[in-house]
Each structure stands twice: as structure tokens, then as C-alpha cells.
CSV table of C-alpha atoms in Angstrom, one decimal:
chain,number,residue,atom,x,y,z
A,7,UNK,CA,-20.5,8.7,-21.8
A,8,UNK,CA,-21.4,5.7,-23.9
A,9,UNK,CA,-18.1,3.9,-23.5
A,10,UNK,CA,-18.7,3.7,-19.7
A,11,UNK,CA,-21.9,1.6,-20.0
A,12,UNK,CA,-20.3,-0.6,-22.6
A,13,UNK,CA,-17.2,-1.1,-20.6
A,14,UNK,CA,-19.1,-1.9,-17.4
A,15,UNK,CA,-20.9,-4.8,-19.2
A,16,UNK,CA,-17.6,-6.1,-20.5
A,17,UNK,CA,-16.0,-6.1,-17.0
A,18,UNK,CA,-19.1,-7.7,-15.5
A,19,UNK,CA,-18.8,-10.5,-18.0
A,20,UNK,CA,-15.4,-11.3,-16.5
A,21,UNK,CA,-15.8,-10.8,-12.7
A,22,UNK,CA,-19.6,-10.7,-12.2
A,23,UNK,CA,-21.7,-7.8,-11.1
A,24,UNK,CA,-21.0,-8.0,-7.4
A,25,UNK,CA,-17.3,-7.4,-8.1
A,26,UNK,CA,-17.7,-4.1,-10.0
A,27,UNK,CA,-18.6,-0.7,-8.7
A,28,UNK,CA,-19.0,2.3,-11.1
A,29,UNK,CA,-18.3,5.9,-10.0
A,30,UNK,CA,-17.1,4.6,-6.6
A,31,UNK,CA,-15.6,7.1,-4.1
A,32,UNK,CA,-12.1,6.0,-3.5
A,33,UNK,CA,-12.0,7.7,-0.1
A,34,UNK,CA,-14.0,4.6,1.0
A,35,UNK,CA,-11.0,2.4,0.1
A,36,UNK,CA,-8.0,4.3,1.3
A,37,UNK,CA,-6.5,4.6,4.8
A,38,UNK,CA,-6.3,8.4,4.5
A,39,UNK,CA,-10.0,8.6,3.7
A,40,UNK,CA,-9.1,10.8,0.7
A,41,UNK,CA,-9.8,10.5,-3.0
A,42,UNK,CA,-12.3,11.2,-5.8
A,43,UNK,CA,-14.3,8.6,-7.7
A,44,UNK,CA,-13.1,5.7,-9.9
A,45,UNK,CA,-14.9,5.1,-13.1
A,46,UNK,CA,-14.9,1.3,-12.2
A,47,UNK,CA,-13.5,-0.3,-9.1
A,48,UNK,CA,-13.0,-4.0,-9.8
A,49,UNK,CA,-12.4,-6.7,-7.1
A,50,UNK,CA,-11.4,-10.0,-8.8
A,51,UNK,CA,-11.7,-13.2,-7.0
A,52,UNK,CA,-9.3,-15.4,-9.1
A,53,UNK,CA,-6.0,-15.0,-10.8
A,54,UNK,CA,-7.6,-15.7,-14.2
A,55,UNK,CA,-10.0,-12.8,-13.6
A,56,UNK,CA,-7.0,-10.5,-13.0
A,57,UNK,CA,-5.4,-11.6,-16.2
A,58,UNK,CA,-8.6,-11.1,-18.2
A,59,UNK,CA,-9.2,-7.6,-16.8
A,60,UNK,CA,-5.7,-6.5,-17.7
A,61,UNK,CA,-6.1,-7.9,-21.2
A,62,UNK,CA,-9.5,-6.2,-21.6
A,63,UNK,CA,-7.9,-2.8,-20.6
A,64,UNK,CA,-5.2,-3.4,-23.1
A,65,UNK,CA,-7.6,-4.4,-25.9
A,66,UNK,CA,-10.0,-1.4,-25.2
A,67,UNK,CA,-7.1,1.0,-24.6
A,68,UNK,CA,-8.6,2.0,-21.3
A,69,UNK,CA,-6.5,3.2,-18.4
A,70,UNK,CA,-5.7,0.6,-15.7
A,71,UNK,CA,-4.6,1.4,-12.1
A,72,UNK,CA,-3.8,-1.0,-9.3
A,73,UNK,CA,-5.0,0.4,-6.0
A,74,UNK,CA,-3.6,-2.1,-3.5
A,75,UNK,CA,-5.4,-1.9,-0.2
A,76,UNK,CA,-4.9,1.9,0.0
A,77,UNK,CA,-2.6,2.0,3.0
A,78,UNK,CA,0.4,3.8,1.6
A,79,UNK,CA,-1.5,5.9,-0.9
A,80,UNK,CA,-3.0,9.3,-1.6
A,81,UNK,CA,-5.7,9.4,-4.3
A,82,UNK,CA,-6.2,12.9,-5.7
A,83,UNK,CA,-9.6,14.6,-5.4
A,84,UNK,CA,-10.3,14.2,-9.1
A,85,UNK,CA,-10.3,10.4,-8.7
A,86,UNK,CA,-9.0,7.9,-11.3
A,87,UNK,CA,-10.3,7.3,-14.8
A,88,UNK,CA,-10.7,3.9,-16.3
A,89,UNK,CA,-10.4,0.6,-14.4
A,90,UNK,CA,-9.1,0.6,-10.8
A,91,UNK,CA,-8.3,-2.8,-9.4
A,92,UNK,CA,-8.4,-3.8,-5.7
A,93,UNK,CA,-7.2,-7.3,-4.8
A,94,UNK,CA,-8.7,-7.4,-1.3
A,95,UNK,CA,-10.7,-10.5,-2.1
A,96,UNK,CA,-7.5,-12.5,-2.7
A,97,UNK,CA,-6.6,-13.2,0.9
A,98,UNK,CA,-5.7,-16.9,1.3
A,99,UNK,CA,-2.8,-17.7,3.6
A,100,UNK,CA,-1.3,-21.2,3.6
A,101,UNK,CA,1.6,-22.8,5.5
A,102,UNK,CA,3.8,-25.5,4.0
A,103,UNK,CA,6.5,-26.7,6.4
A,104,UNK,CA,8.6,-23.5,7.0
A,105,UNK,CA,7.1,-21.6,4.2
A,106,UNK,CA,4.0,-19.3,4.1
A,107,UNK,CA,2.2,-18.7,0.8
A,108,UNK,CA,0.0,-15.6,1.0
A,109,UNK,CA,-2.2,-14.0,-1.7
A,110,UNK,CA,-1.6,-10.4,-2.4
A,111,UNK,CA,-4.8,-9.0,-0.8
A,112,UNK,CA,-4.0,-10.6,2.6
A,113,UNK,CA,-2.8,-8.2,5.2
A,114,UNK,CA,0.9,-8.6,6.0
A,115,UNK,CA,-0.1,-8.3,9.6
A,116,UNK,CA,-2.2,-11.4,9.3
A,117,UNK,CA,0.7,-13.2,7.6
A,118,UNK,CA,2.9,-12.4,10.6
A,119,UNK,CA,0.2,-13.7,12.9
A,120,UNK,CA,0.0,-16.9,10.9
A,121,UNK,CA,3.8,-17.3,11.3
A,122,UNK,CA,3.4,-16.9,15.1
A,123,UNK,CA,0.6,-19.5,15.1
A,124,UNK,CA,2.9,-21.9,13.2
A,125,UNK,CA,5.9,-21.0,15.5
A,126,UNK,CA,7.9,-19.6,12.6
A,127,UNK,CA,10.3,-16.7,13.0
A,128,UNK,CA,11.3,-14.0,10.5
A,129,UNK,CA,8.1,-11.9,10.1
A,130,UNK,CA,7.9,-10.4,13.5
A,131,UNK,CA,8.8,-7.0,12.1
A,132,UNK,CA,5.6,-7.0,9.9
A,133,UNK,CA,3.2,-7.3,12.8
A,134,UNK,CA,2.4,-3.5,12.7
A,135,UNK,CA,2.6,-2.8,9.0
A,136,UNK,CA,-0.9,-2.0,7.8
A,137,UNK,CA,-0.5,-2.8,4.1
A,138,UNK,CA,-1.3,-5.9,2.0
A,139,UNK,CA,1.1,-8.5,0.9
A,140,UNK,CA,1.2,-7.1,-2.6
A,141,UNK,CA,1.9,-3.6,-1.3
A,142,UNK,CA,4.6,-4.9,1.0
A,143,UNK,CA,6.4,-6.4,-2.0
A,144,UNK,CA,5.8,-3.3,-4.1
A,145,UNK,CA,7.7,-1.1,-1.7
A,146,UNK,CA,9.8,-3.7,0.1
A,147,UNK,CA,8.0,-2.7,3.3
A,148,UNK,CA,10.0,-2.8,6.6
A,149,UNK,CA,10.0,-1.8,10.2
A,150,UNK,CA,12.1,-2.2,13.3
A,151,UNK,CA,15.2,-3.5,11.4
A,152,UNK,CA,13.4,-6.0,9.2
A,153,UNK,CA,12.2,-5.9,5.6
A,154,UNK,CA,10.4,-8.0,3.1
A,155,UNK,CA,13.5,-8.9,1.2
A,156,UNK,CA,14.9,-10.7,4.3
A,157,UNK,CA,12.2,-13.3,4.1
A,158,UNK,CA,10.7,-13.3,0.5
A,159,UNK,CA,11.5,-16.4,-1.5
A,160,UNK,CA,9.4,-16.0,-4.6
A,161,UNK,CA,6.3,-14.4,-6.1
A,162,UNK,CA,3.7,-14.9,-8.8
A,163,UNK,CA,2.7,-11.8,-10.8
A,164,UNK,CA,0.7,-10.7,-13.8
A,165,UNK,CA,2.6,-8.6,-16.2
A,166,UNK,CA,1.4,-5.7,-18.4
A,167,UNK,CA,0.2,-8.1,-21.1
A,168,UNK,CA,-1.9,-10.1,-18.6
A,169,UNK,CA,0.5,-13.1,-18.5
A,170,UNK,CA,1.4,-15.0,-15.3
A,171,UNK,CA,5.1,-14.9,-14.3
A,172,UNK,CA,6.8,-16.8,-11.5
A,173,UNK,CA,9.7,-14.8,-10.1
A,174,UNK,CA,12.4,-15.2,-7.5
A,175,UNK,CA,12.9,-12.5,-4.8
A,176,UNK,CA,16.2,-11.5,-6.5
A,177,UNK,CA,14.3,-10.7,-9.7
A,178,UNK,CA,12.5,-7.8,-8.0
A,179,UNK,CA,15.6,-5.6,-7.2
A,180,UNK,CA,14.4,-5.1,-3.6
A,181,UNK,CA,16.1,-2.3,-1.8
A,182,UNK,CA,15.1,0.4,0.8
A,183,UNK,CA,11.4,1.0,0.2
A,184,UNK,CA,11.6,0.2,-3.5
A,185,UNK,CA,11.4,-2.7,-6.0
A,186,UNK,CA,11.1,-3.0,-9.8
A,187,UNK,CA,7.5,-4.0,-9.5
A,188,UNK,CA,6.1,-0.5,-10.4
A,189,UNK,CA,8.6,0.0,-13.3
A,190,UNK,CA,7.6,-3.3,-14.8
A,191,UNK,CA,3.9,-2.8,-14.2
A,192,UNK,CA,3.6,-6.1,-12.3
A,193,UNK,CA,0.6,-7.0,-10.3
A,194,UNK,CA,1.5,-9.2,-7.4
A,195,UNK,CA,-0.8,-12.2,-6.9
A,196,UNK,CA,0.9,-14.2,-4.2
A,197,UNK,CA,4.2,-14.4,-2.3
A,198,UNK,CA,6.1,-17.2,-0.7
A,199,UNK,CA,8.0,-16.4,2.5
A,200,UNK,CA,10.8,-18.7,3.7
A,201,UNK,CA,10.9,-18.6,7.5
A,202,UNK,CA,12.7,-20.5,10.3
A,203,UNK,CA,11.5,-22.5,13.2
A,204,UNK,CA,11.3,-20.5,16.4
A,205,UNK,CA,10.0,-20.4,19.9
A,206,UNK,CA,6.4,-19.4,20.3
A,207,UNK,CA,6.9,-17.3,23.5
A,208,UNK,CA,9.9,-15.6,22.1
A,209,UNK,CA,8.2,-14.7,18.8
A,210,UNK,CA,5.1,-13.5,20.7
A,211,UNK,CA,7.2,-11.3,23.0
A,212,UNK,CA,8.9,-9.6,20.1
A,213,UNK,CA,5.5,-9.0,18.4
A,214,UNK,CA,3.9,-7.7,21.6
A,215,UNK,CA,6.8,-5.3,22.1
A,216,UNK,CA,6.6,-4.0,18.5
A,217,UNK,CA,2.9,-3.6,18.7
A,218,UNK,CA,3.2,-1.6,21.9
A,219,UNK,CA,5.8,0.6,20.4
A,220,UNK,CA,3.6,1.2,17.3
A,221,UNK,CA,0.4,1.9,19.3
A,222,UNK,CA,2.1,4.2,21.8
A,223,UNK,CA,4.0,6.2,19.2
A,224,UNK,CA,1.9,6.3,16.1
A,225,UNK,CA,-1.3,8.4,15.7
A,226,UNK,CA,-3.6,5.5,15.0
A,227,UNK,CA,-6.7,7.5,16.2
A,228,UNK,CA,-6.8,9.4,12.9
A,229,UNK,CA,-6.8,8.3,9.2
A,230,UNK,CA,-3.3,8.5,7.7
A,231,UNK,CA,-1.1,7.0,5.1
A,232,UNK,CA,1.5,5.8,7.7
A,233,UNK,CA,5.1,7.2,7.4
A,234,UNK,CA,5.0,9.9,4.7
A,235,UNK,CA,8.7,10.1,4.0
A,236,UNK,CA,11.6,7.7,3.5
A,237,UNK,CA,14.4,8.0,6.0
A,238,UNK,CA,17.1,10.3,4.6
A,239,UNK,CA,20.6,9.0,4.9
A,240,UNK,CA,22.1,9.9,8.3
A,241,UNK,CA,18.8,11.4,9.6
A,242,UNK,CA,15.3,10.5,10.8
A,243,UNK,CA,12.5,12.2,8.9
A,244,UNK,CA,10.3,12.6,12.0
A,245,UNK,CA,13.2,14.3,14.0
A,246,UNK,CA,13.9,16.7,11.2
A,247,UNK,CA,10.2,17.6,10.9
A,248,UNK,CA,9.9,18.0,14.7
A,249,UNK,CA,13.1,20.1,14.9
A,250,UNK,CA,11.7,22.3,12.1
A,251,UNK,CA,8.8,23.2,14.5
A,252,UNK,CA,6.2,21.7,12.2
A,253,UNK,CA,4.3,19.4,14.6
A,254,UNK,CA,0.7,20.5,14.7
A,255,UNK,CA,1.0,22.5,11.4
A,256,UNK,CA,-2.3,22.3,9.6
A,257,UNK,CA,-3.6,23.0,6.1
A,258,UNK,CA,-7.3,22.6,6.0
A,259,UNK,CA,-8.1,19.3,7.6
A,260,UNK,CA,-4.6,17.8,7.2
A,261,UNK,CA,-2.2,18.1,10.1
A,262,UNK,CA,1.4,17.1,10.9
A,263,UNK,CA,0.7,14.7,13.8
A,264,UNK,CA,1.4,16.0,17.3
A,265,UNK,CA,2.1,12.3,18.3
A,266,UNK,CA,4.6,11.4,15.6
A,267,UNK,CA,6.0,14.1,13.3
A,268,UNK,CA,6.7,11.6,10.5
A,269,UNK,CA,2.9,11.2,10.1
A,270,UNK,CA,0.4,13.5,8.5
A,271,UNK,CA,-3.2,12.8,9.6
A,272,UNK,CA,-6.6,13.5,8.2
A,273,UNK,CA,-7.8,15.3,11.3
A,274,UNK,CA,-11.0,16.9,10.0
A,275,UNK,CA,-12.3,15.8,6.5
A,276,UNK,CA,-9.2,16.9,4.7
A,277,UNK,CA,-9.1,17.0,0.9
A,278,UNK,CA,-6.3,15.2,-0.9
A,279,UNK,CA,-5.0,18.6,-2.1
A,280,UNK,CA,-4.7,19.9,1.4
A,281,UNK,CA,-2.8,16.7,2.4
A,282,UNK,CA,-0.5,17.1,-0.6
A,283,UNK,CA,0.1,20.8,0.0
A,284,UNK,CA,1.1,20.0,3.6
A,285,UNK,CA,3.6,17.4,2.4
A,286,UNK,CA,5.1,20.0,0.1
A,287,UNK,CA,5.2,22.5,2.9
A,288,UNK,CA,7.0,20.1,5.1
A,289,UNK,CA,9.5,19.2,2.4
A,290,UNK,CA,10.3,22.9,1.7
A,291,UNK,CA,10.6,23.8,5.4
A,292,UNK,CA,13.0,20.9,6.1
A,293,UNK,CA,15.0,21.7,3.0
A,294,UNK,CA,15.3,25.4,3.9
A,295,UNK,CA,16.2,24.7,7.6
A,296,UNK,CA,18.5,21.7,7.3
A,297,UNK,CA,19.3,21.4,3.6
A,298,UNK,CA,17.9,17.8,3.6
A,299,UNK,CA,15.5,16.7,0.9
A,300,UNK,CA,12.7,14.5,2.2
A,301,UNK,CA,11.6,11.9,-0.3
A,302,UNK,CA,8.1,10.7,-0.2
A,303,UNK,CA,7.4,7.1,0.8
A,304,UNK,CA,3.7,7.5,0.1
A,305,UNK,CA,2.4,7.2,-3.5
A,306,UNK,CA,0.2,9.9,-5.0
A,307,UNK,CA,-2.0,8.8,-7.9
A,308,UNK,CA,-5.1,10.1,-9.7
A,309,UNK,CA,-6.2,13.4,-11.2
A,310,UNK,CA,-6.6,16.8,-9.8
A,311,UNK,CA,-10.1,18.0,-9.3
A,312,UNK,CA,-11.4,20.1,-12.2
A,313,UNK,CA,-13.2,23.2,-11.2
A,314,UNK,CA,-16.3,23.6,-13.2
């Protein structure tokens, strides 16, 4: 394909050769260890590079996909065409008085640890969330009674035209596990969190307790996308799945975790299709048994594998 070589050179002109991979298996970049190849995986190191890549994709009419850090994501076995962007090289975290400014590729866990280091309270709930700052804003991530909208003050994003925008938290329509970021096609570059002064030992005690709960209850020994489903009103997804007798159910290498029914794990080299089929099986079984519709929290992107 001629356009591939030509496009590779144009991308390299923007971000340099070490920040572009062609035909890169995306299973190497997702927490589930699932996914086919990306035509180009691009890892910019500056905001300007992000803008230029977006503008290039628009100009060349080539598909553009933001991967995030791959923690709450299933990439289909056919991979993703066009340009796939990963912001894992934008990881700076800075503290200014009672505010923390973090770039989108930084892990939200690391931001919570920086808050502890600075004796700032408000981000304790994030100490076990595996995603990036950008992903945390994208889905208004939360755990143990806290969520991003409780502490987010503002953000800098790139819009679909490649322009920089500075937005307030209220501009993002943050609600339970959602925001308007995907609908608007925003790429989060950085976030400012407004926190409060606290007591180091008290903050640490909360974080230690939440870390223990996470490690003791979640199946961290296998690749997974984290919680697969949103909490349905009036119920707990894990309890419904457990009460449906689905724990241990397996399709190919994908299994409903025996440790936490709200997780589906890649137990033995699962394909993305097996993982997706198991999600659909869980949804159908819970619907049939309890008449409750489980809505996915995990994103599914990419293309189905074409059988030759």
C-alpha cells in the first residue's frame, strides 16, 4: 500500500522516527493483552506534536484513534487502521500550592501518590485506578465513593481540528463514568486538580486500606480491562453476575473471574472476539435471569479480523 509508506514519512517529520511504529501489535499496549495491529502507533512528546498529527490526519483524510494507556479498552483482533495515538510519553506531574497539574499520559495512581507526598487530600480514591489522567477524565473514573469530577478544576485539550482549548471541569458534563470528551472528540493533554491540605498519616492510611481492598478482591494476577460493566441502578454488577452462576465461565481463553465476578480476565491467550463474546453472554444471562441490562464500562474499538 503506497499511502502507508508516504504517511509514515509525514508522521516521522512531525514526531521523529523513534516515536512512530508501523504495523504495531496493539496487544502490546493494552491491559487485556488483546488486539490486532495498528497501521501507525504514534507517541508524541509535546502538545504541538499532538496538534500537528491531528491536523495531518484531517488533511490526509486518514482515520485517527486515541488509544489512551489501554487500561479500560478492548481492541478487536483486526486492529485499527490509520493513525493510533498513545500519550504515554506525556507524564509530567507538577504541584502548585494545593493544586496538581498532571499531563494526560501520567498514571492517575501516580498523581494520587504525588498528592500524598505533598500532604494533599482528595485523590485517595484514585490510588488503585490503573488508567491514565486522560482516561480518568474521559470516563470520569471513580472508586470507593470518589470520582474525578470531585477534584478536577480544569483541563487543556486538543479538539478535532487540532486546536488547543482550555476548559473548566463543568464544561465536560462529568457524570457517572461519562463525560462529553468522546462526543466532542477531545484529546486531553493535561488536567489541574484542586485539593485540600490534609494529614499525611491519615491520607496514607486511607490509601493503604483502599490498596489492600483492591489487591485482595481484584484478579490482578491476570490481564484484564478492570470492571467490565457500569453499576446498574439499585444493583451491583458483580453480585448479579455471581448470582447468575457465571463465575468461572470461560469462552476460549477469556474467563469470568473466580475472584471478582465483575472482572473478565485473559486467562490463557484469549482473542478479543472471545472476550467480547463472553461479555455478551454475561449480559444476556443476567438480563434473562434478573431482567437487568448491564451496560459496558469498557470501550471496544477497532475492526473485526477478516478471514482470508
